Short mmCIF file of C-alpha atoms in Angstrom, two decimals:
data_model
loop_
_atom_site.label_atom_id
_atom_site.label_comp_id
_atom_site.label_asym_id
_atom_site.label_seq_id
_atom_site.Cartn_x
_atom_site.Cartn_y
_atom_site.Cartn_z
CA UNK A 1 -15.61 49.32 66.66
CA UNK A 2 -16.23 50.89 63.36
CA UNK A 3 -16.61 49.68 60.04
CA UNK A 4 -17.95 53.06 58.64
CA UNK A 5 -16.94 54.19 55.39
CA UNK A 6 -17.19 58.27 54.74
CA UNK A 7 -17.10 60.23 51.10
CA UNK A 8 -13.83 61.97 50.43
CA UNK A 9 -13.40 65.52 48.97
CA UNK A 10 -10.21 67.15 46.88
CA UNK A 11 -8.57 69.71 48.78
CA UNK A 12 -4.86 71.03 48.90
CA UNK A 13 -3.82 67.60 46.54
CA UNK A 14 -5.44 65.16 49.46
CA UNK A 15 -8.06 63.59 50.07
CA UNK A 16 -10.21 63.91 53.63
CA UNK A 17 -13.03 62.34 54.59
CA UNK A 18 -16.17 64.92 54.24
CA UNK A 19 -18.04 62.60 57.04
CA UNK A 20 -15.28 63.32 60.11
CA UNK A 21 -16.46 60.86 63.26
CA UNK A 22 -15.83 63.27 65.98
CA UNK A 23 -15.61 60.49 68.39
CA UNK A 24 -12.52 58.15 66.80
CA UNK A 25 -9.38 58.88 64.48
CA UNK A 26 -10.45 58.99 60.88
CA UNK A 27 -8.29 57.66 57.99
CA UNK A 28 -8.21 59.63 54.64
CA UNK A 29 -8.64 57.61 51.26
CA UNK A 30 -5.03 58.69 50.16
CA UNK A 31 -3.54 57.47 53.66
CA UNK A 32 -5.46 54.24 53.22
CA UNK A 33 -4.39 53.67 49.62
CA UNK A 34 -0.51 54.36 51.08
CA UNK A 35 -0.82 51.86 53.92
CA UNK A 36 -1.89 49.57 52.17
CA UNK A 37 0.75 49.86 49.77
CA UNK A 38 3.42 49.62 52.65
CA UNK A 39 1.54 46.63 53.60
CA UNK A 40 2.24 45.11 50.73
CA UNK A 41 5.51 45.29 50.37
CA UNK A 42 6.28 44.48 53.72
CA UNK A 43 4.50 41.18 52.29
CA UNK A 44 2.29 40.85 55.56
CA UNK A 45 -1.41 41.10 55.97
CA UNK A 46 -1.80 40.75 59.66
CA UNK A 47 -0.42 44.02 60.52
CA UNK A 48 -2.67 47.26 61.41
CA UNK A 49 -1.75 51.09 61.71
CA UNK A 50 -0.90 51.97 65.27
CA UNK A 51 -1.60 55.41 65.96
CA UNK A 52 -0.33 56.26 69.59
CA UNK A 53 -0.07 59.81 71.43
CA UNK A 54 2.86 60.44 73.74
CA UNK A 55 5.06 62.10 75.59
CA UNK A 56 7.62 63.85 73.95
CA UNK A 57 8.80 66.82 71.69
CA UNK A 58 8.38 70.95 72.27
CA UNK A 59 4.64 70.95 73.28
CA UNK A 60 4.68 67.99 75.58
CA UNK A 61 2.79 65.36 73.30
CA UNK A 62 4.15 63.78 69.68
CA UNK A 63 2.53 61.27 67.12
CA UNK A 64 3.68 57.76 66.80
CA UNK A 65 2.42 55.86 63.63
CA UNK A 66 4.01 52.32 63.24
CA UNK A 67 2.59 49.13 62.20
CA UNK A 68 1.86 46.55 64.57
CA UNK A 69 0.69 42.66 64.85
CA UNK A 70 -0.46 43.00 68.38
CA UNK A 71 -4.01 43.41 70.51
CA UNK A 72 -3.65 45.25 73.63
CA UNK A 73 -6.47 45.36 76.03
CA UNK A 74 -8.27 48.23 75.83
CA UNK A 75 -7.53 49.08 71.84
CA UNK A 76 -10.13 50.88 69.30
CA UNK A 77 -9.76 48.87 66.23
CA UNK A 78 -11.19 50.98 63.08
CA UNK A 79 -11.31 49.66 59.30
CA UNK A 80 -11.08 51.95 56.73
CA UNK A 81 -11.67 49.93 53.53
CA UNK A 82 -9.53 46.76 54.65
CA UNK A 83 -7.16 48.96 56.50
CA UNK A 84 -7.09 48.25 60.35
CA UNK A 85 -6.28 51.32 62.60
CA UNK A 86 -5.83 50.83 66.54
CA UNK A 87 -5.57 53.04 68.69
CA UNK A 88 -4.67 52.44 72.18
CA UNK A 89 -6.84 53.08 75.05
CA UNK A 90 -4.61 56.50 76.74
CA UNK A 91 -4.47 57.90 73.16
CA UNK A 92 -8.00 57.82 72.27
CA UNK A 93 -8.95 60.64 74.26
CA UNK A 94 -6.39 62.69 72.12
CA UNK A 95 -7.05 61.42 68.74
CA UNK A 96 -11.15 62.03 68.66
CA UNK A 97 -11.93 63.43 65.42
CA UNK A 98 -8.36 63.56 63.97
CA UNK A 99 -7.89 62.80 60.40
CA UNK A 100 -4.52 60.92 59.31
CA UNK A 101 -4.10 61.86 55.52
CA UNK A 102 -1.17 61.28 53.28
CA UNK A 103 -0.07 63.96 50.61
CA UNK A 104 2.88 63.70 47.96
CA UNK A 105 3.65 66.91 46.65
CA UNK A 106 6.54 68.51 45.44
CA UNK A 107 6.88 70.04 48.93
CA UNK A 108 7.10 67.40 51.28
CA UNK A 109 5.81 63.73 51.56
CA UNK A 110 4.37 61.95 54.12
CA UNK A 111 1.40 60.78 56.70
CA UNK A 112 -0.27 64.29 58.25
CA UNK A 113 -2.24 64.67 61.14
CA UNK A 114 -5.35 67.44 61.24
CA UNK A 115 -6.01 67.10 65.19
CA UNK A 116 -9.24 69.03 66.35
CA UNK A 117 -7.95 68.73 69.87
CA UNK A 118 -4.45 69.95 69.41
CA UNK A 119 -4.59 73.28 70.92
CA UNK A 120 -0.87 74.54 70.13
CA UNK A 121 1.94 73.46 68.01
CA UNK A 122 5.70 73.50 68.27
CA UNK A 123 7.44 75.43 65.44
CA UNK A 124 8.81 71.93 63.28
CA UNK A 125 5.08 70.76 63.83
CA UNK A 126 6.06 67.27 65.17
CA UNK A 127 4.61 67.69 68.85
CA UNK A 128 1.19 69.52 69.75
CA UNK A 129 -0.13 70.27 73.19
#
């Protein structure tokens, strides 16, 4: 379990972490500030950020993200200023030094994934192998 909190640097209108753990998924500042504002409109404070790796999509594997209220044996639980990640125990493997970030630009919106050990891509960028 981690309570480690890492510096963030400006780049391409998002925030990263400049301190990456290699060995867990990593939360960017601007995901953790959106979170939590879903959090709170959802009007619950007992829910974390499930991030789960499975089957699916062009390259074989595709990103769930969903919040969730449950403890499954075997879960990583990560805090990233009073945000709760888990990951489950089959994704971890997977999700090792991957930074979730959040960017809002006139482009497109929403929660990104920068996966070190995503080795391919499919062409809509929703599945990775």
């Amino acid at each position: 379990m981690s309570t480690e909190t890492t510096e963030t640097a400006e780049t391409d209108s998002a925030t990263v972490p400049t301190e990456v753990r290699t060995d867990q998924v990593n939360l960017s500042d601007a995901a953790a500030l959106k979170v939590r504002a879903l959090l709170e409109q959802e009007g619950r404070d007992d829910l974390a950020l499930r991030v789960a790796v499975q089957p699916g999509g062009c390259s074989g594997l595709r990103y769930q993200l969903y919040f969730d209220d449950r403890s499954i044996d075997g879960d990583s639980r990560f805090d990233f200023d009073g945000v709760g990640v888990v990951v489950d125990r089959m994704s971890t493997p997977y999700l090792g030094g991957a930074v979730i970030d959040f960017v809002d630009t006139i482009e497109k919106q929403g929660f990104t994934i920068d996966n070190p050990n995503a080795t391919g891509s499919c062409a809509c960028g929703d599945s990775f192998s």
